[in-house]
Amino acid sequence: MARFTVLGTAPIPGQKGQLRLLQRNDEFTIKIAGVPGDLMNSRMHGSEDALATLACEHLVNSDNARVLIGGLGMGFTLAAALKTLKDNALVTVAELVPEVVEWNKGPLGCVAGYPVNDARTMVHVGDVGEVLRNNKASFDAIMLDVDNGPEGLTSKDNDWIYSDHGIKSAKAALRENGILAYWSASDDTAFSKKLQKIGLKVKAVTVRAHTAGKGAKHVIWLAW
Ligand SMILES: C[S@@+](CC[C@H](N)C(=O)[O-])C[C@H]1O[C@@H](n2cnc3c(N)ncnc32)[C@H](O)[C@@H]1O
């Protein structure tokens, strides 16, 4: 079997960690150096697609929908959102690691069909937390997949996103009838309760890693 080749490495801003992009034939993975397993693998994106289809379902016929995605990863959530939304939508995608954006414009872009190049995409290089804090009543859907889930992995700073303050900022960044969606590698009843305590209605949806309905089970919380 062919071996993986390292295509690029990138420091994680504000952290000691490093992201690594690897390729083997038509398979790409993004790993965190020194951490077992993949942060992302191009062969498994059913749950990343579902994050967008579930969060944007109510916007299929909406004009001028405005949505926020954090982070970009391999671009699957972004591609699925663009597929669901109309031509006059605007999708802001916040990505902490500048090199991830470059990889998506370059060798990695083919896996999701180069969604960063879509005219409706606006890339914000930086922390999605900043975007949440600086935009009030701005988005019809907010999709957050910046980490392994409430337990974190990439960056300790991401704990804020899953904290009371972070959730309240995300709620404040929603337009009327907007939806928040959080991806997580595994279920976490404490996080469901936290969302409810903040006054949000919550639905936890189990999704599979593979598009064919197979593979590991992940969770998407929809909150409104
Ligand atoms: C699991 S991947 C996202 C996968 C994505 N849903 C997809 O479809 O490929 C997580 C991404 O979030 C980025 N990230 C981590 N912390 C972030 C933050 N605070 N703000 C924005 N992006 C962040 C990582 O660099 C990584 O690219």
CSV table of N, CA and C and ligand atoms in Angstrom, one decimal, residues 12 19 30 39-40 45 48-49 51 69-78 94-97 100 124 126-129 145-148 154-155 157-158 161 183, ligand 1:
chain,number,residue,atom,x,y,z
A,12,ILE,N,-0.2,25.9,15.0
A,12,ILE,CA,-1.5,26.3,15.4
A,12,ILE,C,-1.4,27.6,16.2
A,19,LEU,N,-0.3,21.4,12.8
A,19,LEU,CA,-1.1,20.6,11.9
A,19,LEU,C,-0.3,20.1,10.8
A,30,ILE,N,-5.7,15.4,7.7
A,30,ILE,CA,-5.0,16.4,8.5
A,30,ILE,C,-4.9,15.9,9.9
A,39,LEU,N,-7.4,14.4,12.5
A,39,LEU,CA,-8.4,15.5,12.8
A,39,LEU,C,-9.4,15.4,11.8
A,40,MET,N,-9.0,15.2,10.5
A,40,MET,CA,-9.9,15.1,9.4
A,40,MET,C,-9.4,14.0,8.4
A,45,HIS,N,-16.7,12.1,5.5
A,45,HIS,CA,-17.2,13.5,5.7
A,45,HIS,C,-18.7,13.5,5.8
A,48,GLU,N,-19.7,15.9,8.6
A,48,GLU,CA,-19.4,17.3,8.3
A,48,GLU,C,-20.4,17.9,7.3
A,49,ASP,N,-20.8,17.0,6.3
A,49,ASP,CA,-21.9,17.4,5.4
A,49,ASP,C,-23.2,17.6,6.1
A,51,LEU,N,-23.7,18.5,9.1
A,51,LEU,CA,-23.7,19.7,9.9
A,51,LEU,C,-24.3,20.9,9.2
A,69,ILE,N,-19.5,29.7,9.3
A,69,ILE,CA,-19.0,28.3,9.5
A,69,ILE,C,-17.6,28.5,10.2
A,70,GLY,N,-17.3,27.8,11.3
A,70,GLY,CA,-16.0,27.8,11.9
A,70,GLY,C,-15.7,26.4,12.2
A,71,GLY,N,-14.5,25.8,11.8
A,71,GLY,CA,-13.6,26.2,10.8
A,71,GLY,C,-13.7,25.5,9.5
A,72,LEU,N,-12.7,25.8,8.7
A,72,LEU,CA,-12.8,25.3,7.3
A,72,LEU,C,-12.4,23.8,7.1
A,73,GLY,N,-11.4,23.4,7.8
A,73,GLY,CA,-11.0,22.0,7.7
A,73,GLY,C,-10.7,21.6,6.2
A,74,MET,N,-11.4,20.6,5.7
A,74,MET,CA,-11.3,20.2,4.3
A,74,MET,C,-12.4,20.8,3.5
A,75,GLY,N,-13.2,21.6,4.0
A,75,GLY,CA,-14.2,22.3,3.2
A,75,GLY,C,-15.5,21.6,3.0
A,76,PHE,N,-15.7,20.4,3.6
A,76,PHE,CA,-16.9,19.7,3.3
A,76,PHE,C,-18.2,20.4,3.9
A,77,THR,N,-18.1,21.0,5.1
A,77,THR,CA,-19.3,21.7,5.6
A,77,THR,C,-19.6,22.9,4.7
A,78,LEU,N,-18.5,23.6,4.3
A,78,LEU,CA,-18.7,24.7,3.4
A,78,LEU,C,-19.4,24.3,2.1
A,94,ALA,N,-14.7,31.0,9.0
A,94,ALA,CA,-13.6,31.5,9.8
A,94,ALA,C,-12.6,30.3,10.0
A,95,GLU,N,-11.4,30.5,9.7
A,95,GLU,CA,-10.4,29.4,9.9
A,95,GLU,C,-9.1,30.0,10.6
A,96,LEU,N,-8.8,29.4,11.7
A,96,LEU,CA,-7.7,29.9,12.5
A,96,LEU,C,-6.3,29.8,11.9
A,97,VAL,N,-6.1,28.7,11.1
A,97,VAL,CA,-4.8,28.4,10.6
A,97,VAL,C,-4.7,28.9,9.1
A,100,VAL,N,-4.3,26.3,6.4
A,100,VAL,CA,-5.4,25.5,6.0
A,100,VAL,C,-6.2,26.1,4.8
A,124,HIS,N,-12.6,34.3,6.6
A,124,HIS,CA,-12.0,35.2,7.6
A,124,HIS,C,-10.9,34.3,8.2
A,126,GLY,N,-8.7,33.6,11.1
A,126,GLY,CA,-8.7,34.0,12.5
A,126,GLY,C,-9.7,33.2,13.3
A,127,ASP,N,-9.8,33.5,14.5
A,127,ASP,CA,-10.7,32.8,15.5
A,127,ASP,C,-12.1,33.1,15.2
A,128,VAL,N,-12.9,32.0,15.1
A,128,VAL,CA,-14.4,32.2,14.9
A,128,VAL,C,-15.0,32.9,16.1
A,129,GLY,N,-14.4,32.8,17.3
A,129,GLY,CA,-14.8,33.4,18.5
A,129,GLY,C,-14.9,34.9,18.3
A,145,ASP,N,-17.5,23.7,14.0
A,145,ASP,CA,-16.8,22.5,14.0
A,145,ASP,C,-15.3,22.8,14.1
A,146,VAL,N,-14.9,23.4,15.2
A,146,VAL,CA,-13.5,23.8,15.3
A,146,VAL,C,-12.7,22.8,16.1
A,147,ASP,N,-13.3,21.8,16.6
A,147,ASP,CA,-12.5,20.9,17.5
A,147,ASP,C,-13.2,19.6,17.6
A,148,ASN,N,-12.8,18.8,18.5
A,148,ASN,CA,-13.4,17.5,18.7
A,148,ASN,C,-14.8,17.5,19.3
A,154,THR,N,-7.8,20.6,19.4
A,154,THR,CA,-6.8,21.5,18.7
A,154,THR,C,-6.3,22.6,19.6
A,155,SER,N,-7.2,23.2,20.3
A,155,SER,CA,-6.7,24.4,21.0
A,155,SER,C,-7.5,24.6,22.3
A,157,ASP,N,-7.9,27.3,23.8
A,157,ASP,CA,-8.7,28.5,23.6
A,157,ASP,C,-10.1,28.2,23.1
A,158,ASN,N,-10.3,27.1,22.5
A,158,ASN,CA,-11.6,26.8,22.0
A,158,ASN,C,-12.6,26.4,23.1
A,161,ILE,N,-15.6,28.7,23.2
A,161,ILE,CA,-16.7,28.6,22.3
A,161,ILE,C,-17.8,27.7,22.9
A,183,TRP,N,-20.8,20.6,16.1
A,183,TRP,CA,-20.4,19.2,15.8
A,183,TRP,C,-19.6,18.7,17.0
B,1,LIG,C1,-12.4,19.3,12.3
B,1,LIG,S1,-11.8,20.6,11.3
B,1,LIG,C2,-13.3,21.2,10.5
B,1,LIG,C3,-13.8,20.3,9.5
B,1,LIG,C4,-14.9,20.9,8.5
B,1,LIG,N1,-16.2,20.9,9.1
B,1,LIG,C5,-14.9,20.2,7.2
B,1,LIG,O1,-16.0,20.1,6.6
B,1,LIG,O2,-13.8,19.8,6.7
B,1,LIG,C6,-11.6,21.9,12.4
B,1,LIG,C7,-11.0,23.1,11.7
B,1,LIG,O3,-11.2,24.3,12.6
B,1,LIG,C8,-10.0,25.0,12.7
B,1,LIG,N2,-10.1,25.8,13.9
B,1,LIG,C9,-9.7,25.4,15.2
B,1,LIG,N3,-10.0,26.3,16.1
B,1,LIG,C10,-10.5,27.4,15.4
B,1,LIG,C11,-11.1,28.6,15.8
B,1,LIG,N4,-11.0,29.0,17.1
B,1,LIG,N5,-11.5,29.4,14.9
B,1,LIG,C12,-11.6,29.1,13.6
B,1,LIG,N6,-11.1,27.9,13.1
B,1,LIG,C13,-10.6,27.0,14.0
B,1,LIG,C14,-8.9,24.0,12.5
B,1,LIG,O4,-7.7,24.6,12.1
B,1,LIG,C15,-9.5,23.1,11.5
B,1,LIG,O5,-9.2,23.5,10.2
